[in-house]
C-alpha cells in the first residue's frame, strides 16, 4: 500500500468513527462513553485496520471531542487550530458532526476528558515506574560488566607478563645460539690451522720430539674445547626444542 492509499484509509476510518458516534448520540441517545466504545468496537472489525491503527484513530477522535468542549464558543472555522488530529482529517462533514456531538454532550464530554487525563496520568506513572525499574536493571548489568572488565584486565596483564617473559627467553636463547656459533667458528678455524701445522710437521724431516709433544698438547686442548662445545650444543638443542613448543 502506497502512502496515499494509507492516508485515505485512515481518513475513511476517522470519518466513519465520527459518524458512528454521532448516530449513537443523536439517534440512539447514548452517552458519549458508550457511544465511543461502540464505535471503537465496530472500527476494530475493519479487516484493513491493524489494532495499532484502531487505537490511533480512537485516540485522535477522543482528543478532538475533548478539545471541542473547550472551544464551542468559537467560530466553527477556528476548530482546526484546536484539534489534535492532523489537518488531513479536517473535512467540513466531520467537523459538523463533532460539533453536534460536543454540543449535545458537554457534561458527558467533560467527564470523558477527565477520564482521558486520568488514563494518561496512570500511563505516565506506569511508564515512569517501568523506566525506574529498567534503570535499576541497567545499574546491575553495568556493575556486572565492570566486574568482568576488571577480571579481564587482570587476565590480560598476566598474559602480557607471560608474553614479556617468553619474549625475553626467546631473546636470551637467540643470544646463546649466536655465542655458540661464534665459538664453533673459532674452534673450526683453530682446528684447520692445527691440521695444516700437522701436515707440515709430518713432511719436515728435521722435526724434533719437542715439536711433536707441543703439537700433541695443542691437539688435546682443542679436543677438550670440542667436547665442551659438543655438550653445550646438546644442551642448547634441547632448550631450543622447549622454547619452540
C-alpha atoms as a printed R data frame, in Angstrom:
    type eleno elety resid chain resno       x       y      z
1   ATOM     1    CA   UNK     A     1   0.000   0.000  0.000
2   ATOM     2    CA   UNK     A     2   1.422   3.378 -1.016
3   ATOM     3    CA   UNK     A     3   1.350   6.493  1.188
4   ATOM     4    CA   UNK     A     4  -1.755   7.963 -0.494
5   ATOM     5    CA   UNK     A     5  -3.789   4.763 -0.084
6   ATOM     6    CA   UNK     A     6  -2.693   4.520  3.566
7   ATOM     7    CA   UNK     A     7  -3.779   8.126  4.228
8   ATOM     8    CA   UNK     A     8  -7.148   7.577  2.512
9   ATOM     9    CA   UNK     A     9  -7.752   4.501  4.658
10  ATOM    10    CA   UNK     A    10  -7.122   6.425  7.904
11  ATOM    11    CA   UNK     A    11  -9.324   9.298  6.727
12  ATOM    12    CA   UNK     A    12 -12.200   6.942  5.995
13  ATOM    13    CA   UNK     A    13 -11.764   5.267  9.371
14  ATOM    14    CA   UNK     A    14 -11.766   8.601 11.192
15  ATOM    15    CA   UNK     A    15 -14.901   9.879  9.459
16  ATOM    16    CA   UNK     A    16 -16.655   6.547  9.934
17  ATOM    17    CA   UNK     A    17 -15.977   6.587 13.672
18  ATOM    18    CA   UNK     A    18 -17.314  10.140 13.937
19  ATOM    19    CA   UNK     A    19 -20.440   9.061 12.026
20  ATOM    20    CA   UNK     A    20 -20.998   6.093 14.345
21  ATOM    21    CA   UNK     A    21 -20.599   8.222 17.478
22  ATOM    22    CA   UNK     A    22 -22.928  10.859 16.059
23  ATOM    23    CA   UNK     A    23 -25.660   8.257 15.315
24  ATOM    24    CA   UNK     A    24 -25.332   6.770 18.806
25  ATOM    25    CA   UNK     A    25 -25.631  10.195 20.460
26  ATOM    26    CA   UNK     A    26 -28.157  11.878 18.116
27  ATOM    27    CA   UNK     A    27 -30.399   8.970 17.207
28  ATOM    28    CA   UNK     A    28 -29.936   6.337 19.884
29  ATOM    29    CA   UNK     A    29 -29.376   8.930 22.641
30  ATOM    30    CA   UNK     A    30 -26.465   7.043 24.165
31  ATOM    31    CA   UNK     A    31 -23.909   8.615 26.471
32  ATOM    32    CA   UNK     A    32 -20.607   9.652 24.983
33  ATOM    33    CA   UNK     A    33 -18.635   6.889 26.734
34  ATOM    34    CA   UNK     A    34 -20.943   4.179 25.464
35  ATOM    35    CA   UNK     A    35 -21.124   5.742 22.001
36  ATOM    36    CA   UNK     A    36 -17.353   5.924 21.821
37  ATOM    37    CA   UNK     A    37 -16.870   2.297 22.945
38  ATOM    38    CA   UNK     A    38 -19.441   1.044 20.424
39  ATOM    39    CA   UNK     A    39 -17.804   2.994 17.593
40  ATOM    40    CA   UNK     A    40 -14.351   1.726 18.570
41  ATOM    41    CA   UNK     A    41 -15.586  -1.866 18.667
42  ATOM    42    CA   UNK     A    42 -17.125  -1.549 15.190
43  ATOM    43    CA   UNK     A    43 -13.962   0.088 13.879
44  ATOM    44    CA   UNK     A    44 -11.844  -2.803 15.218
45  ATOM    45    CA   UNK     A    45 -13.836  -5.129 12.949
46  ATOM    46    CA   UNK     A    46 -12.410  -3.486  9.848
47  ATOM    47    CA   UNK     A    47 -10.104  -6.079  8.285
48  ATOM    48    CA   UNK     A    48  -7.887  -3.452  6.658
49  ATOM    49    CA   UNK     A    49  -7.088  -1.788 10.012
50  ATOM    50    CA   UNK     A    50  -4.475  -3.047 12.441
51  ATOM    51    CA   UNK     A    51  -5.086  -2.853 16.198
52  ATOM    52    CA   UNK     A    52  -2.487  -0.084 16.354
53  ATOM    53    CA   UNK     A    53  -4.328   1.937 13.704
54  ATOM    54    CA   UNK     A    54  -7.642   1.477 15.529
55  ATOM    55    CA   UNK     A    55  -6.058   2.823 18.722
56  ATOM    56    CA   UNK     A    56  -4.547   5.729 16.808
57  ATOM    57    CA   UNK     A    57  -7.869   6.761 15.234
58  ATOM    58    CA   UNK     A    58  -9.795   6.284 18.526
59  ATOM    59    CA   UNK     A    59  -7.316   8.405 20.464
60  ATOM    60    CA   UNK     A    60  -7.444  11.202 17.897
61  ATOM    61    CA   UNK     A    61 -11.264  11.246 17.829
62  ATOM    62    CA   UNK     A    62 -11.334  11.355 21.629
63  ATOM    63    CA   UNK     A    63  -8.806  14.184 21.749
64  ATOM    64    CA   UNK     A    64 -10.747  16.148 19.147
65  ATOM    65    CA   UNK     A    65 -14.021  15.736 21.038
66  ATOM    66    CA   UNK     A    66 -12.482  16.917 24.314
67  ATOM    67    CA   UNK     A    67 -10.864  19.846 22.542
68  ATOM    68    CA   UNK     A    68 -14.233  20.883 21.110
69  ATOM    69    CA   UNK     A    69 -15.711  21.075 24.610
70  ATOM    70    CA   UNK     A    70 -13.282  23.898 25.320
71  ATOM    71    CA   UNK     A    71 -13.851  25.672 22.013
72  ATOM    72    CA   UNK     A    72 -17.622  25.523 21.472
73  ATOM    73    CA   UNK     A    73 -17.933  29.285 21.807
74  ATOM    74    CA   UNK     A    74 -15.555  29.917 18.938
75  ATOM    75    CA   UNK     A    75 -16.384  30.046 15.265
76  ATOM    76    CA   UNK     A    76 -16.553  26.718 13.521
77  ATOM    77    CA   UNK     A    77 -13.766  27.588 11.080
78  ATOM    78    CA   UNK     A    78 -11.372  28.053 14.031
79  ATOM    79    CA   UNK     A    79 -11.792  24.467 15.283
80  ATOM    80    CA   UNK     A    80  -8.939  23.235 13.114
81  ATOM    81    CA   UNK     A    81  -6.336  25.025 15.206
82  ATOM    82    CA   UNK     A    82  -7.641  23.417 18.423
83  ATOM    83    CA   UNK     A    83  -7.825  19.823 17.211
84  ATOM    84    CA   UNK     A    84  -5.062  17.336 17.924
85  ATOM    85    CA   UNK     A    85  -5.721  15.433 14.696
86  ATOM    86    CA   UNK     A    86  -3.613  16.109 11.603
87  ATOM    87    CA   UNK     A    87  -5.281  18.569  9.161
88  ATOM    88    CA   UNK     A    88  -5.724  15.865  6.533
89  ATOM    89    CA   UNK     A    89  -8.750  14.632  8.568
90  ATOM    90    CA   UNK     A    90 -10.391  18.009  8.996
91  ATOM    91    CA   UNK     A    91 -13.225  17.982  6.490
92  ATOM    92    CA   UNK     A    92 -16.378  20.007  6.990
93  ATOM    93    CA   UNK     A    93 -18.562  16.924  7.333
94  ATOM    94    CA   UNK     A    94 -16.655  15.558 10.326
95  ATOM    95    CA   UNK     A    95 -16.299  18.985 11.923
96  ATOM    96    CA   UNK     A    96 -20.070  19.471 11.765
97  ATOM    97    CA   UNK     A    97 -20.748  16.160 13.417
98  ATOM    98    CA   UNK     A    98 -18.021  16.564 16.032
99  ATOM    99    CA   UNK     A    99 -19.512  19.942 16.928
100 ATOM   100    CA   UNK     A   100 -23.008  18.422 17.187
101 ATOM   101    CA   UNK     A   101 -21.777  15.652 19.467
102 ATOM   102    CA   UNK     A   102 -19.865  18.117 21.632
103 ATOM   103    CA   UNK     A   103 -22.853  20.494 21.804
104 ATOM   104    CA   UNK     A   104 -25.284  17.800 22.951
105 ATOM   105    CA   UNK     A   105 -22.946  16.022 25.393
106 ATOM   106    CA   UNK     A   106 -20.936  18.788 27.033
107 ATOM   107    CA   UNK     A   107 -21.281  17.343 30.535
108 ATOM   108    CA   UNK     A   108 -20.503  13.829 29.401
109 ATOM   109    CA   UNK     A   109 -17.525  15.078 27.445
110 ATOM   110    CA   UNK     A   110 -16.154  16.866 30.489
111 ATOM   111    CA   UNK     A   111 -16.183  13.535 32.303
112 ATOM   112    CA   UNK     A   112 -14.854  11.957 29.138
113 ATOM   113    CA   UNK     A   113 -11.929  14.392 29.233
114 ATOM   114    CA   UNK     A   114 -11.212  13.773 32.916
115 ATOM   115    CA   UNK     A   115 -11.201  10.046 32.272
116 ATOM   116    CA   UNK     A   116  -8.762  10.530 29.397
117 ATOM   117    CA   UNK     A   117  -6.480  12.694 31.556
118 ATOM   118    CA   UNK     A   118  -6.547  10.106 34.348
119 ATOM   119    CA   UNK     A   119  -5.643   7.351 31.929
120 ATOM   120    CA   UNK     A   120  -2.785   9.459 30.589
121 ATOM   121    CA   UNK     A   121  -1.605  10.112 34.159
122 ATOM   122    CA   UNK     A   122  -1.756   6.413 35.036
123 ATOM   123    CA   UNK     A   123   0.052   5.511 31.833
124 ATOM   124    CA   UNK     A   124   2.709   8.118 32.606
125 ATOM   125    CA   UNK     A   125   3.193   6.815 36.151
126 ATOM   126    CA   UNK     A   126   3.392   3.233 34.901
127 ATOM   127    CA   UNK     A   127   5.919   4.279 32.285
128 ATOM   128    CA   UNK     A   128   7.995   6.096 34.922
129 ATOM   129    CA   UNK     A   129   7.876   3.009 37.141
130 ATOM   130    CA   UNK     A   130   8.999   0.870 34.226
131 ATOM   131    CA   UNK     A   131  11.789   3.341 33.474
132 ATOM   132    CA   UNK     A   132  12.954   3.315 37.117
133 ATOM   133    CA   UNK     A   133  12.954  -0.472 37.113
134 ATOM   134    CA   UNK     A   134  14.890  -0.535 33.856
135 ATOM   135    CA   UNK     A   135  17.435   1.934 35.256
136 ATOM   136    CA   UNK     A   136  17.978  -0.362 38.246
137 ATOM   137    CA   UNK     A   137  18.394  -3.300 35.903
138 ATOM   138    CA   UNK     A   138  20.920  -1.324 33.868
139 ATOM   139    CA   UNK     A   139  22.851  -0.404 37.038
140 ATOM   140    CA   UNK     A   140  23.032  -4.089 37.953
141 ATOM   141    CA   UNK     A   141  24.216  -5.011 34.470
142 ATOM   142    CA   UNK     A   142  26.759  -2.175 34.440
143 ATOM   143    CA   UNK     A   143  28.198  -3.351 37.775
144 ATOM   144    CA   UNK     A   144  28.440  -6.904 36.437
145 ATOM   145    CA   UNK     A   145  30.086  -5.696 33.234
146 ATOM   146    CA   UNK     A   146  32.620  -3.616 35.163
147 ATOM   147    CA   UNK     A   147  33.451  -6.668 37.292
148 ATOM   148    CA   UNK     A   148  34.009  -8.638 34.106
149 ATOM   149    CA   UNK     A   149  36.251  -5.889 32.747
150 ATOM   150    CA   UNK     A   150  38.315  -5.809 35.962
151 ATOM   151    CA   UNK     A   151  38.837  -9.568 35.719
152 ATOM   152    CA   UNK     A   152  39.707  -9.281 32.022
153 ATOM   153    CA   UNK     A   153  42.292  -6.606 32.818
154 ATOM   154    CA   UNK     A   154  43.967  -8.858 35.395
155 ATOM   155    CA   UNK     A   155  43.992 -11.781 32.977
156 ATOM   156    CA   UNK     A   156  45.281  -9.517 30.213
157 ATOM   157    CA   UNK     A   157  48.101  -8.208 32.433
158 ATOM   158    CA   UNK     A   158  49.015 -11.758 33.458
159 ATOM   159    CA   UNK     A   159  49.095 -12.848 29.832
160 ATOM   160    CA   UNK     A   160  51.108  -9.762 28.897
161 ATOM   161    CA   UNK     A   161  53.663 -10.519 31.658
162 ATOM   162    CA   UNK     A   162  53.871 -14.087 30.410
163 ATOM   163    CA   UNK     A   163  54.351 -12.813 26.873
164 ATOM   164    CA   UNK     A   164  57.153 -10.481 28.002
165 ATOM   165    CA   UNK     A   165  58.835 -13.398 29.814
166 ATOM   166    CA   UNK     A   166  58.548 -15.543 26.690
167 ATOM   167    CA   UNK     A   167  59.935 -12.737 24.532
168 ATOM   168    CA   UNK     A   168  62.840 -12.241 26.928
169 ATOM   169    CA   UNK     A   169  63.507 -16.009 26.986
170 ATOM   170    CA   UNK     A   170  63.489 -16.112 23.190
171 ATOM   171    CA   UNK     A   171  65.878 -13.166 23.080
172 ATOM   172    CA   UNK     A   172  68.252 -14.803 25.570
173 ATOM   173    CA   UNK     A   173  68.062 -18.051 23.623
174 ATOM   174    CA   UNK     A   174  68.957 -16.215 20.429
175 ATOM   175    CA   UNK     A   175  71.984 -14.641 22.095
176 ATOM   176    CA   UNK     A   176  73.127 -18.067 23.380
177 ATOM   177    CA   UNK     A   177  72.785 -19.535 19.867
178 ATOM   178    CA   UNK     A   178  74.844 -16.718 18.367
179 ATOM   179    CA   UNK     A   179  77.541 -17.078 21.056
180 ATOM   180    CA   UNK     A   180  77.670 -20.839 20.448
181 ATOM   181    CA   UNK     A   181  78.008 -20.269 16.692
182 ATOM   182    CA   UNK     A   182  80.950 -17.867 17.211
183 ATOM   183    CA   UNK     A   183  82.695 -20.380 19.490
184 ATOM   184    CA   UNK     A   184  82.239 -23.166 16.902
185 ATOM   185    CA   UNK     A   185  83.629 -20.988 14.101
186 ATOM   186    CA   UNK     A   186  86.641 -20.091 16.248
187 ATOM   187    CA   UNK     A   187  87.203 -23.746 17.143
188 ATOM   188    CA   UNK     A   188  86.820 -24.716 13.488
189 ATOM   189    CA   UNK     A   189  89.394 -22.134 12.412
190 ATOM   190    CA   UNK     A   190  91.839 -23.328 15.080
191 ATOM   191    CA   UNK     A   191  91.301 -26.930 14.049
192 ATOM   192    CA   UNK     A   192  92.064 -26.073 10.417
193 ATOM   193    CA   UNK     A   193  95.278 -24.282 11.418
194 ATOM   194    CA   UNK     A   194  96.317 -27.246 13.531
195 ATOM   195    CA   UNK     A   195  95.647 -29.615 10.618
196 ATOM   196    CA   UNK     A   196  97.893 -27.525  8.364
197 ATOM   197    CA   UNK     A   197 100.642 -27.487 11.032
198 ATOM   198    CA   UNK     A   198 100.407 -31.274 11.484
199 ATOM   199    CA   UNK     A   199 100.728 -31.916  7.736
200 ATOM   200    CA   UNK     A   200 103.749 -29.655  7.599
201 ATOM   201    CA   UNK     A   201 105.347 -31.343 10.609
202 ATOM   202    CA   UNK     A   202 104.865 -34.801  9.079
203 ATOM   203    CA   UNK     A   203 106.758 -33.678  5.977
204 ATOM   204    CA   UNK     A   204 109.534 -31.954  7.938
205 ATOM   205    CA   UNK     A   205 112.445 -34.373  8.444
206 ATOM   206    CA   UNK     A   206 114.027 -32.006 10.969
207 ATOM   207    CA   UNK     A   207 111.128 -32.016 13.373
208 ATOM   208    CA   UNK     A   208 112.058 -32.700 16.967
209 ATOM   209    CA   UNK     A   209 110.319 -34.663 19.691
210 ATOM   210    CA   UNK     A   210 109.605 -31.383 21.457
211 ATOM   211    CA   UNK     A   211 107.756 -30.143 18.409
212 ATOM   212    CA   UNK     A   212 105.675 -33.311 18.312
213 ATOM   213    CA   UNK     A   213 104.915 -33.042 22.038
214 ATOM   214    CA   UNK     A   214 103.766 -29.423 21.675
215 ATOM   215    CA   UNK     A   215 101.579 -30.377 18.699
216 ATOM   216    CA   UNK     A   216 100.043 -33.198 20.706
217 ATOM   217    CA   UNK     A   217  99.326 -30.872 23.642
218 ATOM   218    CA   UNK     A   218  97.690 -28.413 21.258
219 ATOM   219    CA   UNK     A   219  95.535 -31.203 19.854
220 ATOM   220    CA   UNK     A   220  94.452 -32.331 23.344
221 ATOM   221    CA   UNK     A   221  93.499 -28.768 24.203
222 ATOM   222    CA   UNK     A   222  91.414 -28.493 21.055
223 ATOM   223    CA   UNK     A   223  89.834 -31.859 21.832
224 ATOM   224    CA   UNK     A   224  88.695 -30.587 25.235
225 ATOM   225    CA   UNK     A   225  87.271 -27.474 23.607
226 ATOM   226    CA   UNK     A   226  85.455 -29.617 21.051
227 ATOM   227    CA   UNK     A   227  83.961 -31.868 23.751
228 ATOM   228    CA   UNK     A   228  82.866 -28.803 25.707
229 ATOM   229    CA   UNK     A   229  81.124 -27.362 22.631
230 ATOM   230    CA   UNK     A   230  79.524 -30.759 21.935
231 ATOM   231    CA   UNK     A   231  77.954 -30.822 25.406
232 ATOM   232    CA   UNK     A   232  76.894 -27.190 25.072
233 ATOM   233    CA   UNK     A   233  75.429 -27.879 21.642
234 ATOM   234    CA   UNK     A   234  73.334 -30.749 23.015
235 ATOM   235    CA   UNK     A   235  72.128 -28.545 25.866
236 ATOM   236    CA   UNK     A   236  71.179 -25.662 23.546
237 ATOM   237    CA   UNK     A   237  69.468 -28.089 21.161
238 ATOM   238    CA   UNK     A   238  67.249 -29.417 23.938
239 ATOM   239    CA   UNK     A   239  66.487 -25.893 25.181
240 ATOM   240    CA   UNK     A   240  65.615 -24.835 21.637
241 ATOM   241    CA   UNK     A   241  63.004 -27.598 21.438
242 ATOM   242    CA   UNK     A   242  61.477 -26.421 24.733
243 ATOM   243    CA   UNK     A   243  61.400 -22.780 23.605
244 ATOM   244    CA   UNK     A   244  59.803 -23.603 20.272
245 ATOM   245    CA   UNK     A   245  56.973 -25.669 21.779
